PDB file of N, CA, C and O in Angstrom:
ATOM      1  N   LEU A   1      49.772  63.584  61.534  1.00 87.00           N
ATOM      2  CA  LEU A   1      48.659  64.352  62.082  1.00 87.00           C
ATOM      3  C   LEU A   1      48.592  65.687  61.345  1.00 87.00           C
ATOM      4  O   LEU A   1      49.485  66.523  61.495  1.00 87.00           O
ATOM      5  N   THR A   2      47.547  65.883  60.577  1.00 96.00           N
ATOM      6  CA  THR A   2      47.392  67.150  59.858  1.00 96.00           C
ATOM      7  C   THR A   2      46.822  68.213  60.791  1.00 96.00           C
ATOM      8  O   THR A   2      46.310  67.908  61.870  1.00 96.00           O
ATOM      9  N   PHE A   3      46.912  69.449  60.356  1.00 97.00           N
ATOM     10  CA  PHE A   3      46.386  70.545  61.161  1.00 97.00           C
ATOM     11  C   PHE A   3      44.877  70.383  61.383  1.00 97.00           C
ATOM     12  O   PHE A   3      44.384  70.573  62.505  1.00 97.00           O
ATOM     13  N   ILE A   4      44.155  70.030  60.336  1.00 96.00           N
ATOM     14  CA  ILE A   4      42.698  69.876  60.450  1.00 96.00           C
ATOM     15  C   ILE A   4      42.354  68.753  61.427  1.00 96.00           C
ATOM     16  O   ILE A   4      41.449  68.891  62.257  1.00 96.00           O
ATOM     17  N   HIS A   5      43.075  67.649  61.346  1.00 96.00           N
ATOM     18  CA  HIS A   5      42.863  66.526  62.263  1.00 96.00           C
ATOM     19  C   HIS A   5      43.106  66.993  63.708  1.00 96.00           C
ATOM     20  O   HIS A   5      42.298  66.715  64.603  1.00 96.00           O
ATOM     21  N   TYR A   6      44.201  67.698  63.919  1.00 97.00           N
ATOM     22  CA  TYR A   6      44.511  68.230  65.250  1.00 97.00           C
ATOM     23  C   TYR A   6      43.414  69.176  65.719  1.00 97.00           C
ATOM     24  O   TYR A   6      42.975  69.117  66.878  1.00 97.00           O
ATOM     25  N   LEU A   7      42.955  70.050  64.836  1.00 97.00           N
ATOM     26  CA  LEU A   7      41.917  71.019  65.187  1.00 97.00           C
ATOM     27  C   LEU A   7      40.623  70.323  65.597  1.00 97.00           C
ATOM     28  O   LEU A   7      40.006  70.681  66.609  1.00 97.00           O
ATOM     29  N   HIS A   8      40.218  69.303  64.853  1.00 97.00           N
ATOM     30  CA  HIS A   8      39.021  68.545  65.211  1.00 97.00           C
ATOM     31  C   HIS A   8      39.188  67.880  66.578  1.00 97.00           C
ATOM     32  O   HIS A   8      38.275  67.931  67.412  1.00 97.00           O
ATOM     33  N   LEU A   9      40.338  67.258  66.804  1.00 97.00           N
ATOM     34  CA  LEU A   9      40.583  66.607  68.098  1.00 97.00           C
ATOM     35  C   LEU A   9      40.519  67.609  69.242  1.00 97.00           C
ATOM     36  O   LEU A   9      39.930  67.341  70.293  1.00 97.00           O
ATOM     37  N   TYR A  10      41.113  68.773  69.047  1.00 98.00           N
ATOM     38  CA  TYR A  10      41.102  69.815  70.075  1.00 98.00           C
ATOM     39  C   TYR A  10      39.674  70.281  70.353  1.00 98.00           C
ATOM     40  O   TYR A  10      39.263  70.419  71.499  1.00 98.00           O
ATOM     41  N   ARG A  11      38.913  70.524  69.290  1.00 98.00           N
ATOM     42  CA  ARG A  11      37.535  70.999  69.447  1.00 98.00           C
ATOM     43  C   ARG A  11      36.656  69.960  70.136  1.00 98.00           C
ATOM     44  O   ARG A  11      35.823  70.311  70.977  1.00 98.00           O
ATOM     45  N   ILE A  12      36.822  68.688  69.790  1.00 98.00           N
ATOM     46  CA  ILE A  12      36.022  67.631  70.412  1.00 98.00           C
ATOM     47  C   ILE A  12      36.386  67.503  71.889  1.00 98.00           C
ATOM     48  O   ILE A  12      35.502  67.340  72.745  1.00 98.00           O
ATOM     49  N   LYS A  13      37.668  67.600  72.212  1.00 97.00           N
ATOM     50  CA  LYS A  13      38.099  67.555  73.614  1.00 97.00           C
ATOM     51  C   LYS A  13      37.466  68.706  74.400  1.00 97.00           C
ATOM     52  O   LYS A  13      36.954  68.523  75.498  1.00 97.00           O
ATOM     53  N   LYS A  14      37.457  69.895  73.823  1.00 98.00           N
ATOM     54  CA  LYS A  14      36.852  71.063  74.463  1.00 98.00           C
ATOM     55  C   LYS A  14      35.341  70.867  74.614  1.00 98.00           C
ATOM     56  O   LYS A  14      34.763  71.201  75.651  1.00 98.00           O
ATOM     57  N   ALA A  15      34.695  70.309  73.599  1.00 97.00           N
ATOM     58  CA  ALA A  15      33.252  70.064  73.652  1.00 97.00           C
ATOM     59  C   ALA A  15      32.915  69.079  74.773  1.00 97.00           C
ATOM     60  O   ALA A  15      31.939  69.277  75.502  1.00 97.00           O
ATOM     61  N   LYS A  16      33.718  68.040  74.921  1.00 96.00           N
ATOM     62  CA  LYS A  16      33.487  67.068  75.985  1.00 96.00           C
ATOM     63  C   LYS A  16      33.609  67.735  77.350  1.00 96.00           C
ATOM     64  O   LYS A  16      32.804  67.474  78.249  1.00 96.00           O
ATOM     65  N   THR A  17      34.601  68.593  77.500  1.00 96.00           N
ATOM     66  CA  THR A  17      34.778  69.319  78.763  1.00 96.00           C
ATOM     67  C   THR A  17      33.561  70.189  79.055  1.00 96.00           C
ATOM     68  O   THR A  17      33.074  70.225  80.189  1.00 96.00           O
ATOM     69  N   LEU A  18      33.060  70.880  78.041  1.00 96.00           N
ATOM     70  CA  LEU A  18      31.873  71.722  78.216  1.00 96.00           C
ATOM     71  C   LEU A  18      30.652  70.886  78.599  1.00 96.00           C
ATOM     72  O   LEU A  18      29.870  71.280  79.468  1.00 96.00           O
ATOM     73  N   MET A  19      30.493  69.729  77.963  1.00 95.00           N
ATOM     74  CA  MET A  19      29.348  68.858  78.271  1.00 95.00           C
ATOM     75  C   MET A  19      29.408  68.354  79.706  1.00 95.00           C
ATOM     76  O   MET A  19      28.381  68.230  80.363  1.00 95.00           O
ATOM     77  N   ILE A  20      30.596  68.060  80.178  1.00 93.00           N
ATOM     78  CA  ILE A  20      30.760  67.552  81.538  1.00 93.00           C
ATOM     79  C   ILE A  20      30.542  68.658  82.568  1.00 93.00           C
ATOM     80  O   ILE A  20      29.870  68.448  83.580  1.00 93.00           O
ATOM     81  N   ASN A  21      31.078  69.840  82.293  1.00 92.00           N
ATOM     82  CA  ASN A  21      31.040  70.927  83.266  1.00 92.00           C
ATOM     83  C   ASN A  21      29.730  71.697  83.301  1.00 92.00           C
ATOM     84  O   ASN A  21      29.393  72.281  84.334  1.00 92.00           O
ATOM     85  N   ASP A  22      29.003  71.756  82.200  1.00 91.00           N
ATOM     86  CA  ASP A  22      27.746  72.518  82.156  1.00 91.00           C
ATOM     87  C   ASP A  22      26.690  71.712  81.425  1.00 91.00           C
ATOM     88  O   ASP A  22      26.580  71.773  80.206  1.00 91.00           O
ATOM     89  N   LYS A  23      25.936  70.965  82.170  1.00 88.00           N
ATOM     90  CA  LYS A  23      24.937  70.071  81.585  1.00 88.00           C
ATOM     91  C   LYS A  23      23.737  70.813  80.996  1.00 88.00           C
ATOM     92  O   LYS A  23      22.910  70.222  80.326  1.00 88.00           O
ATOM     93  N   GLU A  24      23.631  72.114  81.256  1.00 92.00           N
ATOM     94  CA  GLU A  24      22.511  72.908  80.749  1.00 92.00           C
ATOM     95  C   GLU A  24      22.740  73.417  79.324  1.00 92.00           C
ATOM     96  O   GLU A  24      21.803  73.853  78.674  1.00 92.00           O
ATOM     97  N   LEU A  25      23.980  73.366  78.839  1.00 95.00           N
ATOM     98  CA  LEU A  25      24.268  73.857  77.492  1.00 95.00           C
ATOM     99  C   LEU A  25      23.673  72.925  76.450  1.00 95.00           C
ATOM    100  O   LEU A  25      23.762  71.707  76.572  1.00 95.00           O
ATOM    101  N   SER A  26      23.086  73.510  75.424  1.00 95.00           N
ATOM    102  CA  SER A  26      22.560  72.698  74.322  1.00 95.00           C
ATOM    103  C   SER A  26      23.713  72.328  73.389  1.00 95.00           C
ATOM    104  O   SER A  26      24.776  72.942  73.413  1.00 95.00           O
ATOM    105  N   PHE A  27      23.480  71.331  72.557  1.00 96.00           N
ATOM    106  CA  PHE A  27      24.510  70.935  71.597  1.00 96.00           C
ATOM    107  C   PHE A  27      24.779  72.052  70.597  1.00 96.00           C
ATOM    108  O   PHE A  27      25.903  72.208  70.129  1.00 96.00           O
ATOM    109  N   HIS A  28      23.764  72.812  70.271  1.00 97.00           N
ATOM    110  CA  HIS A  28      23.943  73.940  69.364  1.00 97.00           C
ATOM    111  C   HIS A  28      24.894  74.962  69.987  1.00 97.00           C
ATOM    112  O   HIS A  28      25.807  75.464  69.323  1.00 97.00           O
ATOM    113  N   GLN A  29      24.690  75.283  71.257  1.00 97.00           N
ATOM    114  CA  GLN A  29      25.564  76.233  71.950  1.00 97.00           C
ATOM    115  C   GLN A  29      26.990  75.699  72.021  1.00 97.00           C
ATOM    116  O   GLN A  29      27.944  76.435  71.778  1.00 97.00           O
ATOM    117  N   ILE A  30      27.131  74.430  72.359  1.00 97.00           N
ATOM    118  CA  ILE A  30      28.459  73.828  72.472  1.00 97.00           C
ATOM    119  C   ILE A  30      29.161  73.842  71.118  1.00 97.00           C
ATOM    120  O   ILE A  30      30.339  74.201  71.036  1.00 97.00           O
ATOM    121  N   SER A  31      28.445  73.481  70.066  1.00 97.00           N
ATOM    122  CA  SER A  31      29.074  73.446  68.743  1.00 97.00           C
ATOM    123  C   SER A  31      29.582  74.829  68.343  1.00 97.00           C
ATOM    124  O   SER A  31      30.687  74.957  67.809  1.00 97.00           O
ATOM    125  N   GLU A  32      28.829  75.873  68.634  1.00 97.00           N
ATOM    126  CA  GLU A  32      29.276  77.223  68.329  1.00 97.00           C
ATOM    127  C   GLU A  32      30.452  77.642  69.208  1.00 97.00           C
ATOM    128  O   GLU A  32      31.379  78.304  68.744  1.00 97.00           O
ATOM    129  N   MET A  33      30.428  77.244  70.469  1.00 97.00           N
ATOM    130  CA  MET A  33      31.501  77.619  71.392  1.00 97.00           C
ATOM    131  C   MET A  33      32.848  77.009  71.002  1.00 97.00           C
ATOM    132  O   MET A  33      33.889  77.600  71.279  1.00 97.00           O
ATOM    133  N   VAL A  34      32.819  75.842  70.373  1.00 98.00           N
ATOM    134  CA  VAL A  34      34.075  75.197  69.989  1.00 98.00           C
ATOM    135  C   VAL A  34      34.449  75.458  68.527  1.00 98.00           C
ATOM    136  O   VAL A  34      35.469  74.949  68.056  1.00 98.00           O
ATOM    137  N   GLY A  35      33.644  76.241  67.827  1.00 97.00           N
ATOM    138  CA  GLY A  35      34.043  76.686  66.495  1.00 97.00           C
ATOM    139  C   GLY A  35      33.332  76.071  65.305  1.00 97.00           C
ATOM    140  O   GLY A  35      33.763  76.245  64.172  1.00 97.00           O
ATOM    141  N   TYR A  36      32.247  75.362  65.531  1.00 97.00           N
ATOM    142  CA  TYR A  36      31.477  74.805  64.423  1.00 97.00           C
ATOM    143  C   TYR A  36      30.218  75.642  64.226  1.00 97.00           C
ATOM    144  O   TYR A  36      29.439  75.814  65.150  1.00 97.00           O
ATOM    145  N   GLU A  37      30.032  76.130  63.015  1.00 95.00           N
ATOM    146  CA  GLU A  37      28.853  76.936  62.721  1.00 95.00           C
ATOM    147  C   GLU A  37      27.611  76.069  62.516  1.00 95.00           C
ATOM    148  O   GLU A  37      26.498  76.502  62.773  1.00 95.00           O
ATOM    149  N   ASN A  38      27.825  74.848  62.076  1.00 96.00           N
ATOM    150  CA  ASN A  38      26.723  73.951  61.755  1.00 96.00           C
ATOM    151  C   ASN A  38      26.706  72.805  62.764  1.00 96.00           C
ATOM    152  O   ASN A  38      27.663  72.035  62.857  1.00 96.00           O
ATOM    153  N   VAL A  39      25.613  72.667  63.495  1.00 97.00           N
ATOM    154  CA  VAL A  39      25.524  71.638  64.532  1.00 97.00           C
ATOM    155  C   VAL A  39      25.546  70.235  63.927  1.00 97.00           C
ATOM    156  O   VAL A  39      26.080  69.308  64.526  1.00 97.00           O
ATOM    157  N   ARG A  40      25.030  70.065  62.734  1.00 97.00           N
ATOM    158  CA  ARG A  40      25.061  68.756  62.070  1.00 97.00           C
ATOM    159  C   ARG A  40      26.504  68.344  61.772  1.00 97.00           C
ATOM    160  O   ARG A  40      26.891  67.192  61.966  1.00 97.00           O
ATOM    161  N   HIS A  41      27.307  69.295  61.313  1.00 97.00           N
ATOM    162  CA  HIS A  41      28.727  69.017  61.057  1.00 97.00           C
ATOM    163  C   HIS A  41      29.432  68.663  62.373  1.00 97.00           C
ATOM    164  O   HIS A  41      30.248  67.736  62.406  1.00 97.00           O
ATOM    165  N   PHE A  42      29.103  69.375  63.435  1.00 98.00           N
ATOM    166  CA  PHE A  42      29.664  69.076  64.759  1.00 98.00           C
ATOM    167  C   PHE A  42      29.339  67.634  65.162  1.00 98.00           C
ATOM    168  O   PHE A  42      30.216  66.903  65.619  1.00 98.00           O
ATOM    169  N   PHE A  43      28.098  67.218  64.981  1.00 98.00           N
ATOM    170  CA  PHE A  43      27.693  65.851  65.327  1.00 98.00           C
ATOM    171  C   PHE A  43      28.494  64.831  64.528  1.00 98.00           C
ATOM    172  O   PHE A  43      28.960  63.833  65.079  1.00 98.00           O
ATOM    173  N   ASN A  44      28.660  65.079  63.226  1.00 98.00           N
ATOM    174  CA  ASN A  44      29.396  64.145  62.370  1.00 98.00           C
ATOM    175  C   ASN A  44      30.860  64.036  62.785  1.00 98.00           C
ATOM    176  O   ASN A  44      31.408  62.939  62.872  1.00 98.00           O
ATOM    177  N   VAL A  45      31.490  65.182  63.040  1.00 98.00           N
ATOM    178  CA  VAL A  45      32.899  65.181  63.452  1.00 98.00           C
ATOM    179  C   VAL A  45      33.046  64.542  64.827  1.00 98.00           C
ATOM    180  O   VAL A  45      33.961  63.747  65.058  1.00 98.00           O
ATOM    181  N   PHE A  46      32.145  64.855  65.736  1.00 98.00           N
ATOM    182  CA  PHE A  46      32.212  64.289  67.089  1.00 98.00           C
ATOM    183  C   PHE A  46      32.149  62.764  67.016  1.00 98.00           C
ATOM    184  O   PHE A  46      32.961  62.076  67.640  1.00 98.00           O
ATOM    185  N   LYS A  47      31.209  62.246  66.234  1.00 97.00           N
ATOM    186  CA  LYS A  47      31.073  60.788  66.120  1.00 97.00           C
ATOM    187  C   LYS A  47      32.299  60.171  65.461  1.00 97.00           C
ATOM    188  O   LYS A  47      32.786  59.121  65.887  1.00 97.00           O
ATOM    189  N   LYS A  48      32.830  60.818  64.433  1.00 97.00           N
ATOM    190  CA  LYS A  48      33.993  60.298  63.724  1.00 97.00           C
ATOM    191  C   LYS A  48      35.212  60.198  64.650  1.00 97.00           C
ATOM    192  O   LYS A  48      35.931  59.212  64.622  1.00 97.00           O
ATOM    193  N   TYR A  49      35.438  61.203  65.476  1.00 96.00           N
ATOM    194  CA  TYR A  49      36.650  61.257  66.285  1.00 96.00           C
ATOM    195  C   TYR A  49      36.503  60.649  67.679  1.00 96.00           C
ATOM    196  O   TYR A  49      37.500  60.334  68.313  1.00 96.00           O
ATOM    197  N   SER A  50      35.277  60.498  68.161  1.00 95.00           N
ATOM    198  CA  SER A  50      35.129  59.913  69.498  1.00 95.00           C
ATOM    199  C   SER A  50      34.413  58.563  69.477  1.00 95.00           C
ATOM    200  O   SER A  50      34.367  57.879  70.492  1.00 95.00           O
ATOM    201  N   GLY A  51      33.821  58.205  68.350  1.00 96.00           N
ATOM    202  CA  GLY A  51      33.172  56.908  68.231  1.00 96.00           C
ATOM    203  C   GLY A  51      31.753  56.848  68.762  1.00 96.00           C
ATOM    204  O   GLY A  51      31.132  55.787  68.756  1.00 96.00           O
ATOM    205  N   GLU A  52      31.244  57.974  69.225  1.00 96.00           N
ATOM    206  CA  GLU A  52      29.868  58.030  69.736  1.00 96.00           C
ATOM    207  C   GLU A  52      29.289  59.414  69.475  1.00 96.00           C
ATOM    208  O   GLU A  52      30.019  60.364  69.248  1.00 96.00           O
ATOM    209  N   THR A  53      27.981  59.506  69.526  1.00 96.00           N
ATOM    210  CA  THR A  53      27.336  60.801  69.320  1.00 96.00           C
ATOM    211  C   THR A  53      27.479  61.650  70.574  1.00 96.00           C
ATOM    212  O   THR A  53      27.713  61.118  71.670  1.00 96.00           O
ATOM    213  N   PRO A  54      27.317  62.965  70.455  1.00 96.00           N
ATOM    214  CA  PRO A  54      27.365  63.813  71.645  1.00 96.00           C
ATOM    215  C   PRO A  54      26.307  63.423  72.684  1.00 96.00           C
ATOM    216  O   PRO A  54      26.567  63.425  73.884  1.00 96.00           O
ATOM    217  N   GLY A  55      25.113  63.034  72.221  1.00 94.00           N
ATOM    218  CA  GLY A  55      24.056  62.623  73.142  1.00 94.00           C
ATOM    219  C   GLY A  55      24.432  61.371  73.908  1.00 94.00           C
ATOM    220  O   GLY A  55      24.196  61.260  75.113  1.00 94.00           O
ATOM    221  N   LYS A  56      25.031  60.414  73.220  1.00 95.00           N
ATOM    222  CA  LYS A  56      25.467  59.177  73.864  1.00 95.00           C
ATOM    223  C   LYS A  56      26.584  59.467  74.869  1.00 95.00           C
ATOM    224  O   LYS A  56      26.591  58.915  75.967  1.00 95.00           O
ATOM    225  N   PHE A  57      27.506  60.351  74.498  1.00 95.00           N
ATOM    226  CA  PHE A  57      28.588  60.715  75.410  1.00 95.00           C
ATOM    227  C   PHE A  57      28.016  61.331  76.678  1.00 95.00           C
ATOM    228  O   PHE A  57      28.395  60.969  77.790  1.00 95.00           O
ATOM    229  N   ARG A  58      27.090  62.267  76.520  1.00 92.00           N
ATOM    230  CA  ARG A  58      26.482  62.940  77.676  1.00 92.00           C
ATOM    231  C   ARG A  58      25.734  61.943  78.546  1.00 92.00           C
ATOM    232  O   ARG A  58      25.796  61.973  79.757  1.00 92.00           O
ATOM    233  N   GLU A  59      25.013  61.030  77.899  1.00 91.00           N
ATOM    234  CA  GLU A  59      24.246  60.012  78.618  1.00 91.00           C
ATOM    235  C   GLU A  59      25.177  59.083  79.404  1.00 91.00           C
ATOM    236  O   GLU A  59      24.933  58.783  80.567  1.00 91.00           O
ATOM    237  N   LEU A  60      26.240  58.614  78.776  1.00 90.00           N
ATOM    238  CA  LEU A  60      27.198  57.729  79.434  1.00 90.00           C
ATOM    239  C   LEU A  60      27.919  58.418  80.588  1.00 90.00           C
ATOM    240  O   LEU A  60      28.204  57.814  81.608  1.00 90.00           O
ATOM    241  N   TYR A  61      28.210  59.708  80.411  1.00 83.00           N
ATOM    242  CA  TYR A  61      28.908  60.430  81.464  1.00 83.00           C
ATOM    243  C   TYR A  61      28.008  60.629  82.685  1.00 83.00           C
ATOM    244  O   TYR A  61      28.461  60.600  83.810  1.00 83.00           O
ATOM    245  N   LYS A  62      26.698  60.796  82.470  1.00 78.00           N
ATOM    246  CA  LYS A  62      25.768  60.948  83.593  1.00 78.00           C
ATOM    247  C   LYS A  62      25.709  59.673  84.438  1.00 78.00           C
ATOM    248  O   LYS A  62      25.584  59.720  85.642  1.00 78.00           O
ATOM    249  N   ILE A  63      25.809  58.517  83.768  1.00 64.00           N
ATOM    250  CA  ILE A  63      25.715  57.223  84.469  1.00 64.00           C
ATOM    251  C   ILE A  63      26.957  56.965  85.301  1.00 64.00           C
ATOM    252  O   ILE A  63      26.887  56.511  86.423  1.00 64.00           O
ATOM    253  N   SER A  64      28.140  57.265  84.740  1.00 59.00           N
ATOM    254  CA  SER A  64      29.378  56.947  85.459  1.00 59.00           C
ATOM    255  C   SER A  64      29.843  58.065  86.365  1.00 59.00           C
ATOM    256  O   SER A  64      29.224  58.996  86.641  1.00 59.00           O
TER     257      SER A  64
END
């Protein structure tokens, strides 16, 4: 586990917590809050490490 890999995992975990706890936050706000300056990069990393897009995660969490 490299430092960058760990950092991405930590940031994605924090982003998921933010999405669950505050449904009013935009993805742009969440990406900045967890340390990504570029929302597109945040989307790519989120999908790579969680297997789904942030929108899909939010949608699935609302259902369950």
